PDB file of C-alpha atoms and ligand atoms in Angstrom:
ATOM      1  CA  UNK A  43     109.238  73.515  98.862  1.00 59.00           C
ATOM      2  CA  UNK A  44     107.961  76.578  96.778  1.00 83.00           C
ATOM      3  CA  UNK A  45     107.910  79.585  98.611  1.00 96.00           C
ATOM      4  CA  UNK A  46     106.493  82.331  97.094  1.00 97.00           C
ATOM      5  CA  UNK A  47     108.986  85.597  97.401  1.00 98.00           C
ATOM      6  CA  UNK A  48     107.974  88.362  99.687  1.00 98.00           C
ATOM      7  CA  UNK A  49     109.245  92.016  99.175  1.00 98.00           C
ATOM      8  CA  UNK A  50     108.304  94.466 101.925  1.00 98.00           C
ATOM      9  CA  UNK A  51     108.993  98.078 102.155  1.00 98.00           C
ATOM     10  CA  UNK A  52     109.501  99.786 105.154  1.00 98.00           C
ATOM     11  CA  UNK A  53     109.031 103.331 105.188  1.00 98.00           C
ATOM     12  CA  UNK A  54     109.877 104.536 108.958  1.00 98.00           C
ATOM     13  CA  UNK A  55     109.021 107.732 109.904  1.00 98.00           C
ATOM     14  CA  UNK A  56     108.537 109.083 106.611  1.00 98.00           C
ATOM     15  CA  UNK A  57     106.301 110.306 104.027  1.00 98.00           C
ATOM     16  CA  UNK A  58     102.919 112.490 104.498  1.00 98.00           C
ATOM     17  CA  UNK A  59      99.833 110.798 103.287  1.00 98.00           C
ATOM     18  CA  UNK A  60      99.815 112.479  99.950  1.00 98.00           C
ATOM     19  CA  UNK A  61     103.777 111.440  99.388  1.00 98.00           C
ATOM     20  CA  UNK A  62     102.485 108.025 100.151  1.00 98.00           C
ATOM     21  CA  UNK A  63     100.033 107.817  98.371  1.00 98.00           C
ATOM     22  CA  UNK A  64     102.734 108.827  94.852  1.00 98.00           C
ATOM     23  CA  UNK A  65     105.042 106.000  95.889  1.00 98.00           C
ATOM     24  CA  UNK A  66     102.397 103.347  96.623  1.00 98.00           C
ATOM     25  CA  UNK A  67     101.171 103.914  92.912  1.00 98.00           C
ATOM     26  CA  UNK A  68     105.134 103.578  91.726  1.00 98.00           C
ATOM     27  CA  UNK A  69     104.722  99.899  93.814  1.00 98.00           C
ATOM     28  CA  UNK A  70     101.586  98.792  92.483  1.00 98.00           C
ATOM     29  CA  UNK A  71     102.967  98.966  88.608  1.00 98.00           C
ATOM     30  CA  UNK A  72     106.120  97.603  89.488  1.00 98.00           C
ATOM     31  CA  UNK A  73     104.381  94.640  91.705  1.00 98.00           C
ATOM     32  CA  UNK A  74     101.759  94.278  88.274  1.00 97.00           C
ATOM     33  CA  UNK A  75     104.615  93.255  86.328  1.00 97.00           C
ATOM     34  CA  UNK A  76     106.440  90.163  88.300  1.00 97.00           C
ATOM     35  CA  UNK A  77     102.995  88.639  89.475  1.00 96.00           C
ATOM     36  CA  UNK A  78     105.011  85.750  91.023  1.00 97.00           C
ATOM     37  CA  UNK A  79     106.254  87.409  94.073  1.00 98.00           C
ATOM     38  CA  UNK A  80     104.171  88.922  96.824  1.00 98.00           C
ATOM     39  CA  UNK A  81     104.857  92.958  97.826  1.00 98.00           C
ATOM     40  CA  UNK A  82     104.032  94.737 100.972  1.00 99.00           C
ATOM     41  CA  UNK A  83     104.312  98.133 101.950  1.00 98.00           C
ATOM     42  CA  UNK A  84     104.022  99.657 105.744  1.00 98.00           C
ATOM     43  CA  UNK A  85     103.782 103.173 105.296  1.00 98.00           C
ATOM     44  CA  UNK A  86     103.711 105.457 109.020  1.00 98.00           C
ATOM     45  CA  UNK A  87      99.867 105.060 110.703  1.00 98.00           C
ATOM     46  CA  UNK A  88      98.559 108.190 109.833  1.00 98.00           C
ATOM     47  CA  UNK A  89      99.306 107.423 105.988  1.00 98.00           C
ATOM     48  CA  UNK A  90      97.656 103.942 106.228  1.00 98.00           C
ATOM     49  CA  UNK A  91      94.231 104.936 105.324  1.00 98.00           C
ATOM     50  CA  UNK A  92      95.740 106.836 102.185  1.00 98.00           C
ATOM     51  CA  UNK A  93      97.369 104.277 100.896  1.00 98.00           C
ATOM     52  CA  UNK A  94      94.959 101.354 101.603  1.00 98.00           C
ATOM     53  CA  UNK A  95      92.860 103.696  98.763  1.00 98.00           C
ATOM     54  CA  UNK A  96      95.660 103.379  96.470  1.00 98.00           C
ATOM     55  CA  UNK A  97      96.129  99.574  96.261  1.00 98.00           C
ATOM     56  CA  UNK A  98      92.385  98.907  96.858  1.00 97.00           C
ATOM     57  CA  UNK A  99      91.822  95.833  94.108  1.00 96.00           C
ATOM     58  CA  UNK A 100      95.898  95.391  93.721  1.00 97.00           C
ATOM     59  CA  UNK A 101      97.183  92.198  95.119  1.00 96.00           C
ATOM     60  CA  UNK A 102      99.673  94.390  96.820  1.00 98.00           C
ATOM     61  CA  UNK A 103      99.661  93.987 100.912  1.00 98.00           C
ATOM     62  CA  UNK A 104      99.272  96.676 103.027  1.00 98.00           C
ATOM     63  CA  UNK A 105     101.415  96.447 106.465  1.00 98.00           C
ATOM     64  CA  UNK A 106     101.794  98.497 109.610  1.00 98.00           C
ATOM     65  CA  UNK A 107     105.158  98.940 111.344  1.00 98.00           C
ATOM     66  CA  UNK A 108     103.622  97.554 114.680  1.00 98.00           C
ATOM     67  CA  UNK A 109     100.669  96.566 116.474  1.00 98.00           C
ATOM     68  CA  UNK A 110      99.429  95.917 120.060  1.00 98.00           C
ATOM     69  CA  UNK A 111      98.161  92.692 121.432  1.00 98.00           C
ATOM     70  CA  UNK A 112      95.199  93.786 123.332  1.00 98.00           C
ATOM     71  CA  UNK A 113      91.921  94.713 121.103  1.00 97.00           C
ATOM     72  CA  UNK A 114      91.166  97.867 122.669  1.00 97.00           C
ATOM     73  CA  UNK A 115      92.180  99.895 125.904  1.00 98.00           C
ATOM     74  CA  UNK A 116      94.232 102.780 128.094  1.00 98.00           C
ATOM     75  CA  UNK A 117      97.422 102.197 125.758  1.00 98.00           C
ATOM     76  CA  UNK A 118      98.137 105.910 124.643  1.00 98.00           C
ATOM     77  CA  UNK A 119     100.079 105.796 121.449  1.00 97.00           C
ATOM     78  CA  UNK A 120      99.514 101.890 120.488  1.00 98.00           C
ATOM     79  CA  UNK A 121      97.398 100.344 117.626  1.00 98.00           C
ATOM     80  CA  UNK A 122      95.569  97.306 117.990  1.00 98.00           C
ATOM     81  CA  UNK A 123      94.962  94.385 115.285  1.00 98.00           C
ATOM     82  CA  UNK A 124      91.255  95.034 114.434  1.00 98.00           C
ATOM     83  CA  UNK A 125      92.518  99.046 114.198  1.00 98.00           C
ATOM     84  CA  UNK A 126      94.859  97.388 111.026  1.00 98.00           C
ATOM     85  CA  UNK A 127      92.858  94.826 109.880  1.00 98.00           C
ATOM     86  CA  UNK A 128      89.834  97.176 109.161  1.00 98.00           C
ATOM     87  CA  UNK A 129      92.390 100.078 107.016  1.00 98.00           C
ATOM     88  CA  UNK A 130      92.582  96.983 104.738  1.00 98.00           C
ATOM     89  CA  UNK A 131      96.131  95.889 106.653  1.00 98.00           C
ATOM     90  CA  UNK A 132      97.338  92.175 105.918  1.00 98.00           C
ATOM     91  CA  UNK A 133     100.941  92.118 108.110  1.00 98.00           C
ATOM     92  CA  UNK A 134     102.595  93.829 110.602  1.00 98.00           C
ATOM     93  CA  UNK A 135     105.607  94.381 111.274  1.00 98.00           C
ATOM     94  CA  UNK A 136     106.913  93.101 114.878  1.00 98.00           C
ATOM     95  CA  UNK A 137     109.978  93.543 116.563  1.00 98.00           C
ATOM     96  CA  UNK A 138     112.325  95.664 114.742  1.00 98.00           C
ATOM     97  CA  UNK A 139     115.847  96.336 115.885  1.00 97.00           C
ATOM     98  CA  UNK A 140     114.629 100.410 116.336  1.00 97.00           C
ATOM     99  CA  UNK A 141     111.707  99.111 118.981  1.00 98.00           C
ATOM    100  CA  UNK A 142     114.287  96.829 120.261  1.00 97.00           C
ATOM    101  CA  UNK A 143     116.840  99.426 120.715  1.00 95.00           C
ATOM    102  CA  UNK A 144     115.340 102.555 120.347  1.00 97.00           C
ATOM    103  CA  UNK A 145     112.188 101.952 122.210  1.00 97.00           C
ATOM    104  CA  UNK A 146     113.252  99.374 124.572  1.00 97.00           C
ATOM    105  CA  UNK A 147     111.051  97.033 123.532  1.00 98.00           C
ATOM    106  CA  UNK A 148     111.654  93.349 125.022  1.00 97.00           C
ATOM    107  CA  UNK A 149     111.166  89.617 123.953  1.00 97.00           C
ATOM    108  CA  UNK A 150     108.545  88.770 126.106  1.00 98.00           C
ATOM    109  CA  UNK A 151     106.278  92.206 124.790  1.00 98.00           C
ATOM    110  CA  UNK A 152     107.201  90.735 121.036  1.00 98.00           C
ATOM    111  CA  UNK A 153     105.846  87.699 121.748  1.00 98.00           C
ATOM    112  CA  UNK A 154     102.727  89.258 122.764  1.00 98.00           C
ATOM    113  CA  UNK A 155     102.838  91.638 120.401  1.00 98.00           C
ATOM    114  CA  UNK A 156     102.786  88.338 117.964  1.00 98.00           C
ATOM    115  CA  UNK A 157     100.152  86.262 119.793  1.00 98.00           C
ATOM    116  CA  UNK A 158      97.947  89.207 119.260  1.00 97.00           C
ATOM    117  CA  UNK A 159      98.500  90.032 115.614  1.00 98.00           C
ATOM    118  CA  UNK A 160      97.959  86.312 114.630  1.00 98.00           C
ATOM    119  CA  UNK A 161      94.902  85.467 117.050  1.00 97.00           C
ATOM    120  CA  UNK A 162      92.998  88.785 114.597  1.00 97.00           C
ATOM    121  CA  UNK A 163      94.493  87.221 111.400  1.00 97.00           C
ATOM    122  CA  UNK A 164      97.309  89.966 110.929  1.00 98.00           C
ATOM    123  CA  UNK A 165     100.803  88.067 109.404  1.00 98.00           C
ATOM    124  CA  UNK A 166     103.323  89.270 111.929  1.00 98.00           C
ATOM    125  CA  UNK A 167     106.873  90.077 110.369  1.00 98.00           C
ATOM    126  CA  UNK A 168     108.651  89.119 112.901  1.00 98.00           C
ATOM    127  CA  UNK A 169     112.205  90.811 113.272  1.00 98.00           C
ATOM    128  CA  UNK A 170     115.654  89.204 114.483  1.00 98.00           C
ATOM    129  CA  UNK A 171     119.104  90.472 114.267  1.00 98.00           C
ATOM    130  CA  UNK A 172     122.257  90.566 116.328  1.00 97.00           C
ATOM    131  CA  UNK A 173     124.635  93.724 117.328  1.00 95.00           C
ATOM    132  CA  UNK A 174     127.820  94.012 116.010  1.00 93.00           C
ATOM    133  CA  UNK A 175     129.250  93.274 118.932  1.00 94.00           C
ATOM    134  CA  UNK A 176     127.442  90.241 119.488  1.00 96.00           C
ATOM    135  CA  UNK A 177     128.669  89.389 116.462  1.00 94.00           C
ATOM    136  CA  UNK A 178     132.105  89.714 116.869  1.00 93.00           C
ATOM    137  CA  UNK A 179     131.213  88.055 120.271  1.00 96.00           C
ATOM    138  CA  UNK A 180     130.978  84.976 117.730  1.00 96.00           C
ATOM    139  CA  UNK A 181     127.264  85.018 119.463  1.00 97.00           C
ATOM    140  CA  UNK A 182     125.516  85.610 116.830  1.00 97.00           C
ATOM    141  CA  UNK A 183     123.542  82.045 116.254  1.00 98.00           C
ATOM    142  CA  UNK A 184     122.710  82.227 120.304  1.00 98.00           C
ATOM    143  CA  UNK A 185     121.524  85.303 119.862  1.00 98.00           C
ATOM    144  CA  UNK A 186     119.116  84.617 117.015  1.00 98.00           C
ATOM    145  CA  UNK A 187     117.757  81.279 118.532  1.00 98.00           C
ATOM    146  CA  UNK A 188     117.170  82.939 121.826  1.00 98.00           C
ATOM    147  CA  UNK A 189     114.984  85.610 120.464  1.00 98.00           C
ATOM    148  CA  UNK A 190     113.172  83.407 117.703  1.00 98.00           C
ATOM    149  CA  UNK A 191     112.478  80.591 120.935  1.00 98.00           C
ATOM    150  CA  UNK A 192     111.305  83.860 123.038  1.00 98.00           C
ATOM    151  CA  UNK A 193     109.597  85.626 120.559  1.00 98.00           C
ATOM    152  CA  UNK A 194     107.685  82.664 119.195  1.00 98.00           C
ATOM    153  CA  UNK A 195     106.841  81.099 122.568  1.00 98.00           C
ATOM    154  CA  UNK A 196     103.715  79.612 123.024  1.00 97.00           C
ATOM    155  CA  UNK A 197     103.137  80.320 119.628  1.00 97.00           C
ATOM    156  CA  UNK A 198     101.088  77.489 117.693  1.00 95.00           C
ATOM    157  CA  UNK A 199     101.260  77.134 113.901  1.00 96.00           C
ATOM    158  CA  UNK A 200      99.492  74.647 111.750  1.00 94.00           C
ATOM    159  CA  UNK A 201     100.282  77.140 108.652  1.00 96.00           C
ATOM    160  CA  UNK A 202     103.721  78.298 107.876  1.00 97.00           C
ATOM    161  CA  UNK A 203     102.310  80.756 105.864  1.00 97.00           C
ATOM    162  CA  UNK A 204     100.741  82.658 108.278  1.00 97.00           C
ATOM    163  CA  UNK A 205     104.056  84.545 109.616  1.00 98.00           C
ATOM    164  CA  UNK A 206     106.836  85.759 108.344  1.00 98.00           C
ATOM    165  CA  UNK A 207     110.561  85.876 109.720  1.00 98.00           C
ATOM    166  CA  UNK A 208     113.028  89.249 108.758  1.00 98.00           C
ATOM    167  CA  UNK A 209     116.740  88.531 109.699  1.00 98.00           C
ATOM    168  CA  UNK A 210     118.092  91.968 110.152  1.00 97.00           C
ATOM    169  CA  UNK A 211     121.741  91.692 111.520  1.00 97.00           C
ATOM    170  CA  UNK A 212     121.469  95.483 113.614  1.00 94.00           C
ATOM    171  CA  UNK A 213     125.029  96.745 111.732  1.00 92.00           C
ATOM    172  CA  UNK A 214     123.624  96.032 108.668  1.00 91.00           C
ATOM    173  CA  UNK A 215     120.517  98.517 109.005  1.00 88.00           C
ATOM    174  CA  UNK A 216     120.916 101.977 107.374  1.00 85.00           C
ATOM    175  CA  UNK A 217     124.680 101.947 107.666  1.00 88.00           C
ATOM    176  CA  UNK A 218     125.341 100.699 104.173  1.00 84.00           C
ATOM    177  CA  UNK A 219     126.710  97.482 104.764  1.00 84.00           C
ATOM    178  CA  UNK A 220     125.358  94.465 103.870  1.00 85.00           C
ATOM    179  CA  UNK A 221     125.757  91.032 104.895  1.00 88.00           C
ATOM    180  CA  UNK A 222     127.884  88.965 102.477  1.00 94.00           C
ATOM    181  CA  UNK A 223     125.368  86.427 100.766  1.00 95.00           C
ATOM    182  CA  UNK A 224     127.301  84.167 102.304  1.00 96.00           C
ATOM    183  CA  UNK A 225     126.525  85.418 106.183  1.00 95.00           C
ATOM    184  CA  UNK A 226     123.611  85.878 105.157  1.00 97.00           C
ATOM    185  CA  UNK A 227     122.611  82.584 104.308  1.00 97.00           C
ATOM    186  CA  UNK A 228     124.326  81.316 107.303  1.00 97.00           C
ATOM    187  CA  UNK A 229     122.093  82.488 109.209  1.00 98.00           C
ATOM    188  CA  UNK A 230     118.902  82.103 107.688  1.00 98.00           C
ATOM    189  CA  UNK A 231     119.574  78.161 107.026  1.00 98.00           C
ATOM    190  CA  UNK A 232     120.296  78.604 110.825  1.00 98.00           C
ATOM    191  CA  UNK A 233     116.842  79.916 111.524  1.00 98.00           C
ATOM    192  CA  UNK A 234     115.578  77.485 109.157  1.00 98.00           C
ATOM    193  CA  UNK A 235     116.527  74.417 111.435  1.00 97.00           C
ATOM    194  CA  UNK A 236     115.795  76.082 114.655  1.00 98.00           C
ATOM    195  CA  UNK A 237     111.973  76.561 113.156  1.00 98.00           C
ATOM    196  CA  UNK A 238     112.336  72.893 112.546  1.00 97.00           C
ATOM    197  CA  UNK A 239     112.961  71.905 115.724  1.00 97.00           C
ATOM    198  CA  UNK A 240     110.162  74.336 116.876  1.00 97.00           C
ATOM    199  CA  UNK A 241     107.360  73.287 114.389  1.00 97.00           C
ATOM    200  CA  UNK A 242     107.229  70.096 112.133  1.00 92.00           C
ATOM    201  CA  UNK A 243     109.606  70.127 109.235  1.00 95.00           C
ATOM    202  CA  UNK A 244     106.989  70.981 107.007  1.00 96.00           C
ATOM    203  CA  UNK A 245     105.861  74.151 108.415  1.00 97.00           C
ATOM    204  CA  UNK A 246     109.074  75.484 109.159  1.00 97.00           C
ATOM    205  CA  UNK A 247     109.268  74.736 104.751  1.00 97.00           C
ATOM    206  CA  UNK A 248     106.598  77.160 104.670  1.00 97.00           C
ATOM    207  CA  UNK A 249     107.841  80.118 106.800  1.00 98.00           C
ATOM    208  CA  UNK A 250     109.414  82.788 104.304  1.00 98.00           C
ATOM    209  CA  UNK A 251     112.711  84.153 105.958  1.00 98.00           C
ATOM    210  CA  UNK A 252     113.365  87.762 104.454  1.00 98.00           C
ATOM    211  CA  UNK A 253     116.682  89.744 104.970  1.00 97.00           C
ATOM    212  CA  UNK A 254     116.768  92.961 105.417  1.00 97.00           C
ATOM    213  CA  UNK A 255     119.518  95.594 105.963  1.00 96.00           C
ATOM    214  CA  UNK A 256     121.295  97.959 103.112  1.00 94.00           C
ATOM    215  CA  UNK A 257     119.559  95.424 100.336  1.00 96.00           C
ATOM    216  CA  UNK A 258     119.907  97.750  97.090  1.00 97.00           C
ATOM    217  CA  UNK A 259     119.003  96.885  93.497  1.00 97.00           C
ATOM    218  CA  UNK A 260     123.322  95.749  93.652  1.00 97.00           C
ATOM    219  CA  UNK A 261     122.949  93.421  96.048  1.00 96.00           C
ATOM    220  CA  UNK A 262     119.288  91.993  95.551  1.00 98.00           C
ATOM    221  CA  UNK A 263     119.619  89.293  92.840  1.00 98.00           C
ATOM    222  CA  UNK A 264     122.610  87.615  94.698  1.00 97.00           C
ATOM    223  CA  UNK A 265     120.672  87.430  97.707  1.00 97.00           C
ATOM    224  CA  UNK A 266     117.836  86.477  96.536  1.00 97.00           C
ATOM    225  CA  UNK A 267     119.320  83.363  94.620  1.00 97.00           C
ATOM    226  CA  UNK A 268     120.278  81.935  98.170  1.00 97.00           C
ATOM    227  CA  UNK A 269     118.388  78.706  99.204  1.00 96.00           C
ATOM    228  CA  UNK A 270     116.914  79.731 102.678  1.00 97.00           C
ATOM    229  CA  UNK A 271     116.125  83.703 101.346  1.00 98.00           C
ATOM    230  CA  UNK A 272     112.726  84.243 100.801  1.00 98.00           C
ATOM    231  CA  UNK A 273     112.437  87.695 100.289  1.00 98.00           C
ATOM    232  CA  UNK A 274     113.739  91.133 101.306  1.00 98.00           C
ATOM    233  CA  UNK A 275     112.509  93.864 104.185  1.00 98.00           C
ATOM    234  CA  UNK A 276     113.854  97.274 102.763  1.00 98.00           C
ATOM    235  CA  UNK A 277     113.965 100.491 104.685  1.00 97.00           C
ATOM    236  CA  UNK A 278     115.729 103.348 102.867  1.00 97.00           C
ATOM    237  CA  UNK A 279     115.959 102.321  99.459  1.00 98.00           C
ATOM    238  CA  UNK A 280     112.159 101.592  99.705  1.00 98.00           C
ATOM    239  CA  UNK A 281     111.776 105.419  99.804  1.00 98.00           C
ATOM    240  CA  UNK A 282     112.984 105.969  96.297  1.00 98.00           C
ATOM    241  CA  UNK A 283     110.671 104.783  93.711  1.00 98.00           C
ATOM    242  CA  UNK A 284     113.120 103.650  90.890  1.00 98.00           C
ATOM    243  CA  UNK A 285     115.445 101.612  93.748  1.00 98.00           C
ATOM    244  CA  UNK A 286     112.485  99.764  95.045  1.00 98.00           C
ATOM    245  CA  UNK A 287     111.333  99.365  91.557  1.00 98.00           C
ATOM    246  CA  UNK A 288     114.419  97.535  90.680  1.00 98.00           C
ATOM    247  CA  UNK A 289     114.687  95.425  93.950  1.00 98.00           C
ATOM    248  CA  UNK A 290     110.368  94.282  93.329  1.00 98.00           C
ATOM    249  CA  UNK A 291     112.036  93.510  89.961  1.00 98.00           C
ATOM    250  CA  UNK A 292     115.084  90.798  91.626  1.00 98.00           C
ATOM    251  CA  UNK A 293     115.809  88.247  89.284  1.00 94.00           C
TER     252      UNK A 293
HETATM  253  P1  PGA B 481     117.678  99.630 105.503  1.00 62.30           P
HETATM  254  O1  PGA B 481     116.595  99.276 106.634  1.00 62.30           O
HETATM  255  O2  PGA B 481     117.238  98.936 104.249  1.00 62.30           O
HETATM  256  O3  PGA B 481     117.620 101.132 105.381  1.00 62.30           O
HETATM  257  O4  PGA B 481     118.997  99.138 105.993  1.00 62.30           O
HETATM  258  C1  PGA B 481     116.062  97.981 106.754  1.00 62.30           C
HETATM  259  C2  PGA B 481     115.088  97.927 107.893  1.00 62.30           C
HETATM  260  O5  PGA B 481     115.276  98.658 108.882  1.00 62.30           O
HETATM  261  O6  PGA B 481     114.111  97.163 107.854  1.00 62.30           O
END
């Protein structure tokens, strides 16, 4: 099974619209020249609109770094779906370890959080990762199928395609250290079988698995050359236009 790679950028808390807007243009060449992957960007909210402008009429995706699952309502400081969808927003991200940990966000408002982005047509990235003291808790594959069967509860999929799965072991975000290809692949053939068990074997071929944490332009061909890695969700090195360049680039 073909899956088509995904590379997605996530840009935290940073950039002002106008910054944005520079390094969106930097992604759109880059993306023009290996048209056989798929890009994505998620820029902070109030740069969304700004950069939706920029890759108007590229084939590279726009994506927020959350969403809420109701359409509208008293939610102070949430975003709904049909908020995204109409700045020209194709994915979200969902679940990532800093609204896990930081924000105290749980499985069961994930799953919601899910459920809501897919029932407007938004592609949820959904985030997974274990501590590093889970891992050296040799917990790490309980860990991962517990929140995939939470987050993905009552979840109904008749196209793979239609989300997207980040394993992002937590020690492995911003501190520099990677997962060995290796671990890395470990795990992701992991989460490959558990979505088989979940969803018909066919789907589950369908559902890109990205890694993300510390990928560089070093690391990103090795990784990328693993059977059950689809693709690659990259926080700081997605804020420097030649790095990000380079990993769009993997070959
Ligand atoms: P990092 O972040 O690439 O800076 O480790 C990845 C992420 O948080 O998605």
């Amino acid at each position: 099974m073909d899956r088509r790679p995904l590379i997605a950028g996530n840009w935290k808390m940073h950039t002002t619209a106008q910054e944005a807007q520079q390094l969106a243009a930097s992604v759109v060449k880059a993306a023009n020249s290996v048209p056989d992957r798929d890009v994505m960007i998620a820029p902070p909210y109030t740069a969304l609109a700004a950069v939706s402008a920029t890759l108007a009429g590229t084939g590279v995706i726009l994506g927020a770094q959350n969403v809420h699952w109701e359409e509208q309502g008293a939610f102070t400081g949430e975003i709904s779906a049909p908020m995204l969808k109409e700045l020209g927003c194709g994915m979200a991200i969902i679940g990532h370890s800093e609204r896990r940990h930081v924000f105290g966000e749980t499985d069961g408002m994930i799953n919601k959080r899910i459920k809501g982005a897919m029932q407007f047509g938004l592609i949820p990235v959904f985030c997974i990762g274990e501590t590093l003291e889970q891992r050296e808790a040799e917990q790490t594959m309980q860990v991962l199928e517990a929140q995939v069967r939470s987050g993905l509860d009552a979840v109904d999929l008749t196209d793979g395609s239609r989300i997207v799965v980040a394993y992002e072991p937590v020690w492995a975000i911003g501190t520099g250290k990677t997962a060995s290809e290796s671990q890395a692949q470990e795990a992701h053939g992991f989460i490959r079988n558990l979505l088989e068990n979940i969803y018909e074997k066919n789907i589950a071929a369908q559902i890109r698995i990205l890694y993300g944490g510390s990928v560089k332009p070093e690391n990103v061909d090795i990784l990328m050359q693993q059977n059950d890695i689809d693709g690659a969700l990259v926080g700081g090195a997605a804020l420097k236009a030649e790095m990000f360049e380079r990993i769009i680039c993997f070959h």
